[in-house]
XYZ file of C-alpha atoms in Angstrom:
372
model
C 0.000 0.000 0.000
C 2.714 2.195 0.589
C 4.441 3.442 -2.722
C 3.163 1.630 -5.679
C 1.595 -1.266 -3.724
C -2.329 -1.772 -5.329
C -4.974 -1.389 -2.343
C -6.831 -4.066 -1.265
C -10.464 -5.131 -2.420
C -12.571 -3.675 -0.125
C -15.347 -6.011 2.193
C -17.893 -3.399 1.123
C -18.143 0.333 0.800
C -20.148 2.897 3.380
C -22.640 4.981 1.593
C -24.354 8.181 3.101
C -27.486 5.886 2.506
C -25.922 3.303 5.127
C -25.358 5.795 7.836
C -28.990 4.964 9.332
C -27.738 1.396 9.621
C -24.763 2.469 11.329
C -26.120 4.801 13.849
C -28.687 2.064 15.015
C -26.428 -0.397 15.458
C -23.492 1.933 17.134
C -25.902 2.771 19.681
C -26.648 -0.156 21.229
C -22.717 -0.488 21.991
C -22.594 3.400 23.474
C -23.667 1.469 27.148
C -26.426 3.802 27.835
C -23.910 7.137 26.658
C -26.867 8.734 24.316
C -26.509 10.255 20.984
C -26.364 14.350 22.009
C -25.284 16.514 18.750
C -25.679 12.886 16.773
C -27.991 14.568 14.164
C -26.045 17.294 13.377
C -22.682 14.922 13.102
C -24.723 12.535 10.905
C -25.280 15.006 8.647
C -22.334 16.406 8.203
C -20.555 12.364 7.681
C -23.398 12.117 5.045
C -21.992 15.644 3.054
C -18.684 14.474 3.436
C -20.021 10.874 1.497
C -22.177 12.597 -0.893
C -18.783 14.436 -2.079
C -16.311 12.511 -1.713
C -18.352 8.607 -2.325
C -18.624 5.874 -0.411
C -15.173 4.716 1.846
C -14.104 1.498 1.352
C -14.078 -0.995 4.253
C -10.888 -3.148 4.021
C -9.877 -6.244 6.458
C -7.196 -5.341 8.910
C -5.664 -8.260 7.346
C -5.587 -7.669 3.904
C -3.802 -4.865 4.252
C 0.077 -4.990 3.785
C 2.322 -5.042 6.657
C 3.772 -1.709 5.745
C 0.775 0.026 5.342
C 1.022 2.900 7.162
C -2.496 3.932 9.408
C -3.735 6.288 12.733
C -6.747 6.242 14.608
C -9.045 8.832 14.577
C -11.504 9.822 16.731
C -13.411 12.453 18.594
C -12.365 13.537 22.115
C -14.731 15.485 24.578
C -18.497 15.472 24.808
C -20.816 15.084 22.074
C -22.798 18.059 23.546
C -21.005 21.304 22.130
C -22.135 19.851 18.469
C -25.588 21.017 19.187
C -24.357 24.822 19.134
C -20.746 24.082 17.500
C -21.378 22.093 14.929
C -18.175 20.438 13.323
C -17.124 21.874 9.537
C -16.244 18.771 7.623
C -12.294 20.464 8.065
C -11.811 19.246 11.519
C -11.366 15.391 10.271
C -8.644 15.809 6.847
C -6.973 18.449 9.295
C -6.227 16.412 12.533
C -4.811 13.604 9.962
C -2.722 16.070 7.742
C -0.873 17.245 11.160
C 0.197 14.114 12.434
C 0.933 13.013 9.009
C 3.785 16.139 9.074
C 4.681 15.566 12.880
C 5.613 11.649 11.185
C 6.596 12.625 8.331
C 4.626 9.701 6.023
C 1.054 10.097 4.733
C -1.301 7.367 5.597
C -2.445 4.440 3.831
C -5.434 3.923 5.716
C -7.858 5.008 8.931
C -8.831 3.513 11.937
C -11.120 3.688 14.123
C -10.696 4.711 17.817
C -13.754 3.133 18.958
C -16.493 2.090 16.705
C -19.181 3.428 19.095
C -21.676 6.069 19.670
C -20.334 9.209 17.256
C -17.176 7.908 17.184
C -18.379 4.971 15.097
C -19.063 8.103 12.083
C -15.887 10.420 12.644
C -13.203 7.998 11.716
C -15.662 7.415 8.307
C -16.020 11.098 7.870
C -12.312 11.326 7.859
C -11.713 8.449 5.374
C -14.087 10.059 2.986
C -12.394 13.769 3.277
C -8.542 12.207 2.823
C -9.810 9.705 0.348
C -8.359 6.732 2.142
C -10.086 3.549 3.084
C -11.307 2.686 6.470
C -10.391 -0.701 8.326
C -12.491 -2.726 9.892
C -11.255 -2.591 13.053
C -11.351 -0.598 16.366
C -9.280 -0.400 19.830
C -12.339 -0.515 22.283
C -15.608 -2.465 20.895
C -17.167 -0.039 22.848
C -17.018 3.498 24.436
C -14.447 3.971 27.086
C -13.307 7.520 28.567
C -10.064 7.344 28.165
C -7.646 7.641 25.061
C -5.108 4.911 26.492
C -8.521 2.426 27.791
C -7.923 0.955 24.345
C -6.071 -2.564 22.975
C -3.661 -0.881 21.104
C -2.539 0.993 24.296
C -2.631 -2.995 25.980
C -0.435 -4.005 22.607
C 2.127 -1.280 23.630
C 1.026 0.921 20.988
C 1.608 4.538 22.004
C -0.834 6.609 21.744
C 1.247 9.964 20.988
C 2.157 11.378 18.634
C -1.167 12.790 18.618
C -2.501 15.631 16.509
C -6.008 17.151 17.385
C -8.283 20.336 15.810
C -11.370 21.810 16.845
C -14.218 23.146 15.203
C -13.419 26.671 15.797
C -9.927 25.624 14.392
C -7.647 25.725 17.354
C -5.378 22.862 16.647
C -2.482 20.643 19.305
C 0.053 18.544 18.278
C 0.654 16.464 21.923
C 3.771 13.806 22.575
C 3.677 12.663 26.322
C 3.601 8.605 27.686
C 0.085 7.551 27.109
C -1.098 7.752 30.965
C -0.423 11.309 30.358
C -2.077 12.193 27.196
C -5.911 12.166 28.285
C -4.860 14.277 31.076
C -3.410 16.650 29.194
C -5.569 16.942 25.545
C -9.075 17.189 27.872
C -7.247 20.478 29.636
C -7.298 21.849 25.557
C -10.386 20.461 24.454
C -12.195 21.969 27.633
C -10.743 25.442 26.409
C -11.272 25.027 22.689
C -15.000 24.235 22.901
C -15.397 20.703 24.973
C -15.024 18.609 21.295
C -11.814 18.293 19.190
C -11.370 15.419 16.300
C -7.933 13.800 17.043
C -5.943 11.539 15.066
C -3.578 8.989 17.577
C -2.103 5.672 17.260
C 0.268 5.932 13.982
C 1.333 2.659 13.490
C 1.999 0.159 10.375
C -0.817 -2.323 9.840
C 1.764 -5.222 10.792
C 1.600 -3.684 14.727
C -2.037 -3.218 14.766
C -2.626 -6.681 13.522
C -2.388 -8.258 17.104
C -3.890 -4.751 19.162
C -7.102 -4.566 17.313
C -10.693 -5.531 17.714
C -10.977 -7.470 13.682
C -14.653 -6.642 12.458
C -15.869 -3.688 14.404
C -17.999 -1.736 12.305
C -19.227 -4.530 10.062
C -20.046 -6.241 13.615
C -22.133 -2.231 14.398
C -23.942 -2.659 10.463
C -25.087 -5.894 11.386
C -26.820 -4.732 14.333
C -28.181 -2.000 12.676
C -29.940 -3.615 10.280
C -31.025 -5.918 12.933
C -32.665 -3.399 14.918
C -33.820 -0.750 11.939
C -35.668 -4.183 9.442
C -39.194 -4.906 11.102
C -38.890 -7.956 13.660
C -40.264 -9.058 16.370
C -38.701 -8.829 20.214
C -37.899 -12.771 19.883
C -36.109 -11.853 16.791
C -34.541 -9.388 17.777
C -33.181 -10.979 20.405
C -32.477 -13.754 18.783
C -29.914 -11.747 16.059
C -28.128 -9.749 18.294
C -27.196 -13.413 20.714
C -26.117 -14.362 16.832
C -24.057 -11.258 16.244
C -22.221 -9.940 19.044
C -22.983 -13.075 21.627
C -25.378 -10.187 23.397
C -27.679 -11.973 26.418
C -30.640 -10.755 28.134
C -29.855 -10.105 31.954
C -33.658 -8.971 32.882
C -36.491 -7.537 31.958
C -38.931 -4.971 33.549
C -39.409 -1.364 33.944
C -37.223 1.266 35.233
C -38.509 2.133 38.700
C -35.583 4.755 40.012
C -33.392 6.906 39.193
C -30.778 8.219 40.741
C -27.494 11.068 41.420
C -25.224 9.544 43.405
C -21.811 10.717 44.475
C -19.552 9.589 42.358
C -16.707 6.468 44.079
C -13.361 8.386 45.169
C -11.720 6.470 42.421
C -13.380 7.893 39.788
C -12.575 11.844 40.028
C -10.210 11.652 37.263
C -13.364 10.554 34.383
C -15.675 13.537 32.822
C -18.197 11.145 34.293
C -22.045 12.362 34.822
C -23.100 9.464 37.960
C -26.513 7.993 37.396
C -28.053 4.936 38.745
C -31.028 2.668 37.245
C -33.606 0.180 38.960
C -35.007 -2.012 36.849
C -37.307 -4.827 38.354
C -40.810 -6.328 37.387
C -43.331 -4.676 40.299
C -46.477 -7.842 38.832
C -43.450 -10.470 39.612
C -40.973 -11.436 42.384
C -38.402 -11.134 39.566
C -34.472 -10.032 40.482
C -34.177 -6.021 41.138
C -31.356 -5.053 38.994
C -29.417 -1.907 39.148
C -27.452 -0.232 37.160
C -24.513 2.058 38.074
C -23.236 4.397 35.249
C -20.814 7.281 35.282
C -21.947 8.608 31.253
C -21.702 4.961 30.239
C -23.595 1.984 32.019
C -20.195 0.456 33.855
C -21.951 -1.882 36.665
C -25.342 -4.200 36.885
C -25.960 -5.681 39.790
C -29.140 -8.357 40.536
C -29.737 -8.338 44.118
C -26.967 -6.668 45.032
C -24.405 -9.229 43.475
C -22.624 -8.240 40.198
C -24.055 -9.517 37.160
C -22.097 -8.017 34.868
C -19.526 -4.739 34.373
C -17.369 -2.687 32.103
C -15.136 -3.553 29.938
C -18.673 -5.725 28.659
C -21.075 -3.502 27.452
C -24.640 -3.281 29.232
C -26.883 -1.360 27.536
C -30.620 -1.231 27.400
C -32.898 -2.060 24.863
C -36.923 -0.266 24.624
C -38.628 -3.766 24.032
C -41.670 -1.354 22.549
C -39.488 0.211 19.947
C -36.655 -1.966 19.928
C -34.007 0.293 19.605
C -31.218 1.822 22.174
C -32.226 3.675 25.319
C -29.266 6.301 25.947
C -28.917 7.246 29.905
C -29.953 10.822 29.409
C -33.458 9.426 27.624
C -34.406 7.141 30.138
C -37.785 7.505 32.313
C -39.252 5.914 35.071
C -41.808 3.526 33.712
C -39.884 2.284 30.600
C -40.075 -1.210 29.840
C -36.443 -2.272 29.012
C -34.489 -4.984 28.756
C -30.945 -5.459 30.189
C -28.396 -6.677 27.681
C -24.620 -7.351 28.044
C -22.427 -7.652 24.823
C -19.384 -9.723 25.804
C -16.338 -7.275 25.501
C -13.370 -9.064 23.451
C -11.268 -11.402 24.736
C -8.403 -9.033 25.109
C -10.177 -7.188 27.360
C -10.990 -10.462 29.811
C -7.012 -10.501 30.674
C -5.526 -9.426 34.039
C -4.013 -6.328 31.947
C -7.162 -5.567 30.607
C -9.606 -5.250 33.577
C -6.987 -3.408 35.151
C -7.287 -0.416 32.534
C -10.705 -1.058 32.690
C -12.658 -3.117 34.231
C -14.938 -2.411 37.627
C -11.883 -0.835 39.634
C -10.507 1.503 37.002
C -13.770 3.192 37.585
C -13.308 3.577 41.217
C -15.909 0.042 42.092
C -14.530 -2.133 44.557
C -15.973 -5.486 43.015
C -14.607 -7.975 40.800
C -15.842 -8.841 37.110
C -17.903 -11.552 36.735
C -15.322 -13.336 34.878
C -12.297 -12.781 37.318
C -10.602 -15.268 39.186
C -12.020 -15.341 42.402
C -14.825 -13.413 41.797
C -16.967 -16.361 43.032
């Protein structure tokens, strides 16, 4: 791929008409996060598509070892799009400055995390540079953190790192990777809370074992899952196919609450909320949920059912699409999902970036030794 090397075929290409698809699906694996400023960032990915055409979507592994790619991905919160909306300039811009800072242009772009609006900006900036996106991500979810990724648990730095804004303030940010969320949210706070940052240059050869293979095919998959007309049982039924997703309970949501958030977790832009879901016609299990932006925690009776890094999300079983956190009512009628995170994730390493006590819960996963 780099110099004369022909590109490879791509698995399909990403239309503006599939963005619909996309968003569905991406949803369910934001963990409760919401889609705030999603319309306006939709729009924008489907200009970009409408000019430029449809992005290729190429197997990590087809691509040469050589081939030269970054992550990109937006860093802040979604909010500010509602009155800042991005340009279109923000995603070409981010990737042309770390391009300089390495001195190489890419061959390719990668997703940070193939979730929520993230899942569109690493598209939007395929379709501006021309390049092809891989199917592929470092998270298989949404995480807070820049480093909470399996390139940072492959030893892939995450700086050089170049980032822009909307208003066009632009950083170029080399620091260990601990360091570099601290430091880029002190920028994107002052440059408008949202800046579109490409991270993680590496060859395709490195990324090969860091990466999550299949992410946004895996996110199209559920979208047309949950956007075709099915029944619950169906529904259900696809997503256990697709991402190995399981029902944890059913019932409405009968609380919600504010709580102050664990000592541990003062260092994540986190907005604390907790869930009760339980059947009141039933002496079904009371389930609660404990989530600091994302859903991070269910517990059934006060034992942990499931936690970050798997995702828990909720699904409307009226509508059959995503709840996000800031959406939810008393009185819903949801059901509790988990999404198996990837195995990389499941390792000592990897629920120690971020699993339960990353976030500041003193409980074990599910899946830990000794968690029993």
């Amino acid at each position: 791929m780099t110099g004369t090397a022909p590109r490879p075929a791509p698995l399909r290409h990403i239309a503006a008409a599939d963005l619909p698809v996309l968003v569905a699906g991406n949803e369910l694996l934001s963990s409760g996060r919401g889609a705030a400023g999603l319309d306006g960032l939709t729009l924008c990915v489907s200009a970009l598509l409408e000019r430029h055409g449809p992005v290729p979507l190429v197997p990590l592994d087809a691509l040469p070892p050589d081939a030269r790619c970054a992550a990109v991905g937006a860093v802040g919160g979604f909010a500010p799009l509602i009155e800042l909306p991005l340009t279109g300039d923000e995603f070409a811009g981010a990737v042309r400055m770390l391009e300089d800072r390495t001195g190489a242009p890419l061959d390719a772009v990668v997703a940070l995390n193939s979730a929520g609006p993230n899942a569109l900006v690493p598209i939007a900036a395929a379709a501006a540079l021309g390049l092809p996106l891989v199917d592929c991500d470092g998270m298989g979810r949404i995480l807070p953190l820049i480093h909470q990724t399996t390139y940072a648990l492959a030893g892939l730095p995450v700086t050089p790192l170049a980032g822009m804004s909307a208003a066009g303030d632009t950083v170029l940010l080399e620091t260990s990777s601990a360091r570099a969320d601290l430091l880029l949210r002190g920028v994107v706070d002052a440059s408008g809370g949202l800046m579109t940052c490409a991270m993680y240059p590496a060859t395709a050869a490195r990324l090969r074992p860091a990466a999550i293979r299949g992410a946004t095919s895996r996110i199209m998959r559920m979208g047309e899952l949950l956007t075709a007309p099915s029944r619950h049982s169906a529904v259900l039924a696809g997503l256990a196919r697709t991402t190995g997703a399981r029902l944890l309970a059913s019932g409405r949501v009968e609380a919600l609450d504010l709580p102050t958030p664990p000592a541990g977790a003062r260092q994540y832009p986190s907005v604390p909320t907790s869930i009760v879901v339980c059947d009141p016609a039933s002496d079904g299990p009371v389930v609660r949920l404990e989530a600091q932006n994302e859903i991070l925690l269910a517990l059934i009776d006060g034992a942990v059912a499931a936690a970050v890094p798997d995702v828990v999300c909720l699904l409307d079983r009226q509508k059959l699409r995503p709840v996000g956190i800031e959406g939810v009512a008393v009185g819903d009628h949801v059901d509790v999902l988990v999404v198996p995170a990837a195995p990389m994730w499941h390792t000592a390493a990897g629920l120690a970036l971020a699993g339960p006590r990353a976030f500041g819960f003193p409980v074990r996963h599910p899946n830990e030794e000794g968690s029993r």
